[in-house]
Short mmCIF file of C-alpha atoms and ligand atoms in Angstrom, two decimals:
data_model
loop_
_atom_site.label_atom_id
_atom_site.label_comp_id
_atom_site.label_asym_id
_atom_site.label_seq_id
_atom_site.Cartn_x
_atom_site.Cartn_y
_atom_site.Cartn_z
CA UNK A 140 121.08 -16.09 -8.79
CA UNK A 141 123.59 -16.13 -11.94
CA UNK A 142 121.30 -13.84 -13.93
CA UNK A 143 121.50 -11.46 -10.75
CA UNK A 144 124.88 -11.56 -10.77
CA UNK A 145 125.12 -10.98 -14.93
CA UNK A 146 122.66 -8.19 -14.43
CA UNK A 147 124.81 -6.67 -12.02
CA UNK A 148 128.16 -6.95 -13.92
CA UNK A 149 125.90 -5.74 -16.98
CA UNK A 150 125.19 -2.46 -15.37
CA UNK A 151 128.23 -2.50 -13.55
CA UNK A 152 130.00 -2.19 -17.09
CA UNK A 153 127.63 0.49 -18.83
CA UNK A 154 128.22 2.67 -15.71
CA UNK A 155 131.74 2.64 -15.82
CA UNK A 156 130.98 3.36 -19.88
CA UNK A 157 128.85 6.11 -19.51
CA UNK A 158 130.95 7.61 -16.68
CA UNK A 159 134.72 7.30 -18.57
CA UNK A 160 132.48 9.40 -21.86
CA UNK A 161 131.13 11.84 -19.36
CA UNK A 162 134.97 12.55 -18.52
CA UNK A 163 136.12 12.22 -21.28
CA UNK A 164 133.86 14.78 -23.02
CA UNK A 165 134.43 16.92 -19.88
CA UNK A 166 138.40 17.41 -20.85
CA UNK A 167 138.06 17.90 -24.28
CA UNK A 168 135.42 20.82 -23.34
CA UNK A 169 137.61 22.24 -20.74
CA UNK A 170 140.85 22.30 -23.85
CA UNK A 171 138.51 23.83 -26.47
CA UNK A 172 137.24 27.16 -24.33
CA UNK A 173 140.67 28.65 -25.03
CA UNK A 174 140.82 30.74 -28.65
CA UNK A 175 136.84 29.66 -28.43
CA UNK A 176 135.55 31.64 -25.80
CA UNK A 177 136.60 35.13 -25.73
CA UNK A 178 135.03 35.45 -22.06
CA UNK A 179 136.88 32.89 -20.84
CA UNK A 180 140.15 34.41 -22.47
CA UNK A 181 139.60 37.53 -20.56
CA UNK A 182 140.49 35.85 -17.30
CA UNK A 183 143.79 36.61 -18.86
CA UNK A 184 143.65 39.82 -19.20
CA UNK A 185 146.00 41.56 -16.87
CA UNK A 186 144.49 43.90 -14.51
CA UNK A 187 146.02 48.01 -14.79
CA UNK A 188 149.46 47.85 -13.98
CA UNK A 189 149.72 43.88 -13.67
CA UNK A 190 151.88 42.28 -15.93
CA UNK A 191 150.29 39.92 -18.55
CA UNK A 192 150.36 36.96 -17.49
CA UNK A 193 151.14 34.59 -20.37
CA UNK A 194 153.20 31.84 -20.09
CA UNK A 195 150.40 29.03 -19.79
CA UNK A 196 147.88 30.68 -22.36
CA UNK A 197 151.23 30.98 -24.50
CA UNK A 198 152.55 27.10 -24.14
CA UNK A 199 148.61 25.84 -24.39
CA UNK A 200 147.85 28.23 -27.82
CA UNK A 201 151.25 27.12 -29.53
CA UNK A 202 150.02 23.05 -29.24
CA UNK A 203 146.49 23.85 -30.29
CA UNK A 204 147.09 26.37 -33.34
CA UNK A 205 151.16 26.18 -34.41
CA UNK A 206 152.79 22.92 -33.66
CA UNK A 207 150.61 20.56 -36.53
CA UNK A 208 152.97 22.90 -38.74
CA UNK A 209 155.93 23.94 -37.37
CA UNK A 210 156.35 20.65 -34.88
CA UNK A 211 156.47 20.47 -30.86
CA UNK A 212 159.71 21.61 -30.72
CA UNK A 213 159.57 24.39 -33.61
CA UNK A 214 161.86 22.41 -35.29
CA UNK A 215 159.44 22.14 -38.72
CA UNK A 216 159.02 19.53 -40.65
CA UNK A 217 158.48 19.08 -44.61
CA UNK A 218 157.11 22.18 -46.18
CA UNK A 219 156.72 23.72 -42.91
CA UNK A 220 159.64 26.22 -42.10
CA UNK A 221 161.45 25.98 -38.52
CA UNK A 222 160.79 28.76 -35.94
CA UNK A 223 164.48 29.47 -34.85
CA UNK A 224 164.89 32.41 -36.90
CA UNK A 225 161.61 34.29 -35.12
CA UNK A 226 163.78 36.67 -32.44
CA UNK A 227 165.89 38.16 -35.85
CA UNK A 228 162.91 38.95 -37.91
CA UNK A 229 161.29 40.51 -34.56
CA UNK A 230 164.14 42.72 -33.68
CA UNK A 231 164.66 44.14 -37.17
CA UNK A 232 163.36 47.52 -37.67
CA UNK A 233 159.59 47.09 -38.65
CA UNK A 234 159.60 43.52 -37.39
CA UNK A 235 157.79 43.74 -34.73
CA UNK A 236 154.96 44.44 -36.57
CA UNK A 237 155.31 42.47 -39.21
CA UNK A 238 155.72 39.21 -37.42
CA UNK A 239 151.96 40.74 -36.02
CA UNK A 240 150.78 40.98 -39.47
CA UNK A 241 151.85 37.04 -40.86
CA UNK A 242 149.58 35.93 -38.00
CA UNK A 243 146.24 38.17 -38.75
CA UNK A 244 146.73 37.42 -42.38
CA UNK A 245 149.15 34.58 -43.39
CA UNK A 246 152.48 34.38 -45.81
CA UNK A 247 152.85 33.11 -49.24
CA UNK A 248 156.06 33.01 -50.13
CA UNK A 249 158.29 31.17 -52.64
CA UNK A 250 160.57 29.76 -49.73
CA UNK A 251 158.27 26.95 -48.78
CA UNK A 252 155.88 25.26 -50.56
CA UNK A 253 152.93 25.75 -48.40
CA UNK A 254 151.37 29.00 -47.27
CA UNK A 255 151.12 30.15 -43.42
CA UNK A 256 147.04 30.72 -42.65
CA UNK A 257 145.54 33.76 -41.55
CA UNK A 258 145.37 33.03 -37.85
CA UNK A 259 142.84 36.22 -36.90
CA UNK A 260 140.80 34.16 -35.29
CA UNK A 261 142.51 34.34 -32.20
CA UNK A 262 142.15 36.51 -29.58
CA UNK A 263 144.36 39.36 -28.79
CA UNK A 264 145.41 37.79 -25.36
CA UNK A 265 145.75 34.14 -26.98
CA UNK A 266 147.96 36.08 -30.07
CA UNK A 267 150.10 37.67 -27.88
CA UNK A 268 150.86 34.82 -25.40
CA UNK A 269 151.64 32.65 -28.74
CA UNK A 270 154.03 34.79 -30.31
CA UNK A 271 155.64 35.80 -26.55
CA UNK A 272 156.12 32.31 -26.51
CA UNK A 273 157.48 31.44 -30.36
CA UNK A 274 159.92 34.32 -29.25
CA UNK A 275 160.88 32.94 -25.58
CA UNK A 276 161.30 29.07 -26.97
CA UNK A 277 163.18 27.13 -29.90
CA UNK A 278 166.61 29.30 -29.26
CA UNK A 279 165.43 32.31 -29.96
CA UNK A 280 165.24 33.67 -26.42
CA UNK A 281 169.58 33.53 -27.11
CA UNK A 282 169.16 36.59 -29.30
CA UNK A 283 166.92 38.49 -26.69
CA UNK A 284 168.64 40.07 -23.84
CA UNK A 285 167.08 42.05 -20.64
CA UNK A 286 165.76 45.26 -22.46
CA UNK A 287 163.99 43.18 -25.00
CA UNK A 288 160.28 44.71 -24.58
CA UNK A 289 157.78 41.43 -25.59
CA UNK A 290 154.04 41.95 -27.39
CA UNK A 291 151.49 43.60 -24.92
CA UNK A 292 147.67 42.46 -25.96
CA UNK A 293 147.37 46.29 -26.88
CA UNK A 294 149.34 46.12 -29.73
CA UNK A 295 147.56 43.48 -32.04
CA UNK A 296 143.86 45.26 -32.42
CA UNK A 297 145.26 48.44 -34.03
CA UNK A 298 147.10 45.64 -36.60
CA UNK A 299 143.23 44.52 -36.95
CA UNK A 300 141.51 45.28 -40.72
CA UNK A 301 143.81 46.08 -42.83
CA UNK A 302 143.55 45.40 -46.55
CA UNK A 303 146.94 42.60 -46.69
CA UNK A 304 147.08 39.29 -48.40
CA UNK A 305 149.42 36.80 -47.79
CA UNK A 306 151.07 38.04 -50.00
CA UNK A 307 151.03 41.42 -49.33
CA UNK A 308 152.60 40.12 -46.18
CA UNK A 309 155.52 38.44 -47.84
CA UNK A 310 156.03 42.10 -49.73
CA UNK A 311 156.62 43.64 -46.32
CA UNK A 312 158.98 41.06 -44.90
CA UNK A 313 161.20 41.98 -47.77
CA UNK A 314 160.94 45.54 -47.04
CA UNK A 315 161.70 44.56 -43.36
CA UNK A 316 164.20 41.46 -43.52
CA UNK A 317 168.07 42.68 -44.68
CA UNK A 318 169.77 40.66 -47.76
CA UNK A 319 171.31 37.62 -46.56
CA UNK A 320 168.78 36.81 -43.38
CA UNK A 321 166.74 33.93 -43.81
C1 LIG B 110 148.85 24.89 -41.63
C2 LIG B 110 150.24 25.01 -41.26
C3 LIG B 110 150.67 26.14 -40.36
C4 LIG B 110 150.15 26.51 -39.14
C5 LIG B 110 148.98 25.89 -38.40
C6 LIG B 110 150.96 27.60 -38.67
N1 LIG B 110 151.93 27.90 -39.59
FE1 LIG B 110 153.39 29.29 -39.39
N2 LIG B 110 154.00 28.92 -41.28
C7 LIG B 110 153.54 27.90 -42.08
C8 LIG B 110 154.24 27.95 -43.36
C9 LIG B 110 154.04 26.99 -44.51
C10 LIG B 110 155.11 29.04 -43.29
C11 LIG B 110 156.02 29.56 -44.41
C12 LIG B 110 155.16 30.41 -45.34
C13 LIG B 110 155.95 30.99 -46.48
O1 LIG B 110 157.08 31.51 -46.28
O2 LIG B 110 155.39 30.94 -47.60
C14 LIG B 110 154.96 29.61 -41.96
C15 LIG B 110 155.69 30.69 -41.48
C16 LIG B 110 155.70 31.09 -40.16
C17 LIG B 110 156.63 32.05 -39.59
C18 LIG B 110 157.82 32.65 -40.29
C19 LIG B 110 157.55 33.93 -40.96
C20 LIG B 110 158.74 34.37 -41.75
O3 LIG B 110 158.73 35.52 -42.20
O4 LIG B 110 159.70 33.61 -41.98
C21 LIG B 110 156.30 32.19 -38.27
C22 LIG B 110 156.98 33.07 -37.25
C23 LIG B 110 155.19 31.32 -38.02
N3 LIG B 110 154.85 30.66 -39.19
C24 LIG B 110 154.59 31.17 -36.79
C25 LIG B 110 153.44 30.42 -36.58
C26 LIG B 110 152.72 30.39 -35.32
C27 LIG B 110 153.17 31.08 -34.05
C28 LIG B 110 151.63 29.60 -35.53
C29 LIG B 110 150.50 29.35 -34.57
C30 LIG B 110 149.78 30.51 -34.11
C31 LIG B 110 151.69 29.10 -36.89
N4 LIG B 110 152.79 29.63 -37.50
C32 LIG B 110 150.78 28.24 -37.46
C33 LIG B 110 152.57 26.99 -41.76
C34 LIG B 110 151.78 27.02 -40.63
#
């Protein structure tokens, strides 16, 4: 009778194992499809004349690819710059592009002591949704006002292939960014 009632707390045990892996495994699949699975990123994509709907593709694609670097709260850390100074480089004249172009294909500059990677792995939607949000967060929203137009998904492919190293990138921020802005 004991060794029934060992047996019985034996597999009693390796169920509850095997089941609390199974889960487990099942929520770290269901975080990785997004920036993995282009087809399941295109349930994102808004239907003609719907507006993109970004906020939680945004939020989710700033923890998985940004915040390591530049912290939860954008606040940086180290080597890694803070993100409070996004909304002035995107509303200067060519900056809305540019701030396109440091994601495809990084930054090197002599400000910080690390570079910013290439981040053209992600998808247009995920891109988009991540820099609406960089924009919408960390204080910069207070520069944006009511007309402020944010990144459509249309506008990163064209941005797609060109010949620009990091720091090729870091030559056109200086060609976009006025003296005296950080
Ligand atoms: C591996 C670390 C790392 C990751 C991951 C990273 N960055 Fe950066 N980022 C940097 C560093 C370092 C710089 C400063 C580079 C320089 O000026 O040389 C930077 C610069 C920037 C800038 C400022 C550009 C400028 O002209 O001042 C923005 C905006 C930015 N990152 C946004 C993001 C976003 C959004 C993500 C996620 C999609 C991201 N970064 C992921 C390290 C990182």
């Amino acid at each position: 009778m004991r060794h029934f009632l060992a047996n019985i707390a034996t597999y009693t045990i390796a169920i509850f194992l095997i089941s609390a892996a199974a889960l487990f495994g099942w929520g770290r699949s269901a975080q990785l499809v997004i920036s993995d699975e282009p087809t399941v990123l295109q349930r994102f994509a808004p239907a003609p004349g719907h507006p993109f709907e970004w906020t939680a593709l945004g939020e989710k694609g700033y923890r998985r690819n940004c915040q390591s670097c530049h912290g939860p709260e954008g606040r940086g850390w180290d080597q890694y710059p803070k993100l409070d100074h996004t909304a002035s480089l995107f509303l200067a004249a060519g900056g809305r592009e540019y701030l396109i172009d440091v994601h495809l294909y990084g930054l090197t500059s002599a400000r910080w002591g690390a570079p910013m990677p290439p981040m053209a792995h992600l998808h247009d939607l995920e891109l988009t949704a991540v820099l609406n949000h960089v924009l919408t967060h960390f204080g910069n929203d207070q520069r944006l006002d009511d007309r402020t137009v944010l990144y459509e998904p249309e506008e990163i492919g064209p941005r797609r292939g060109q010949e620009l190293s990091p720091w090729g990138v870091e030559k056109r921020r200086q060609e976009i960014v006025l003296p005296g802005r950080q």
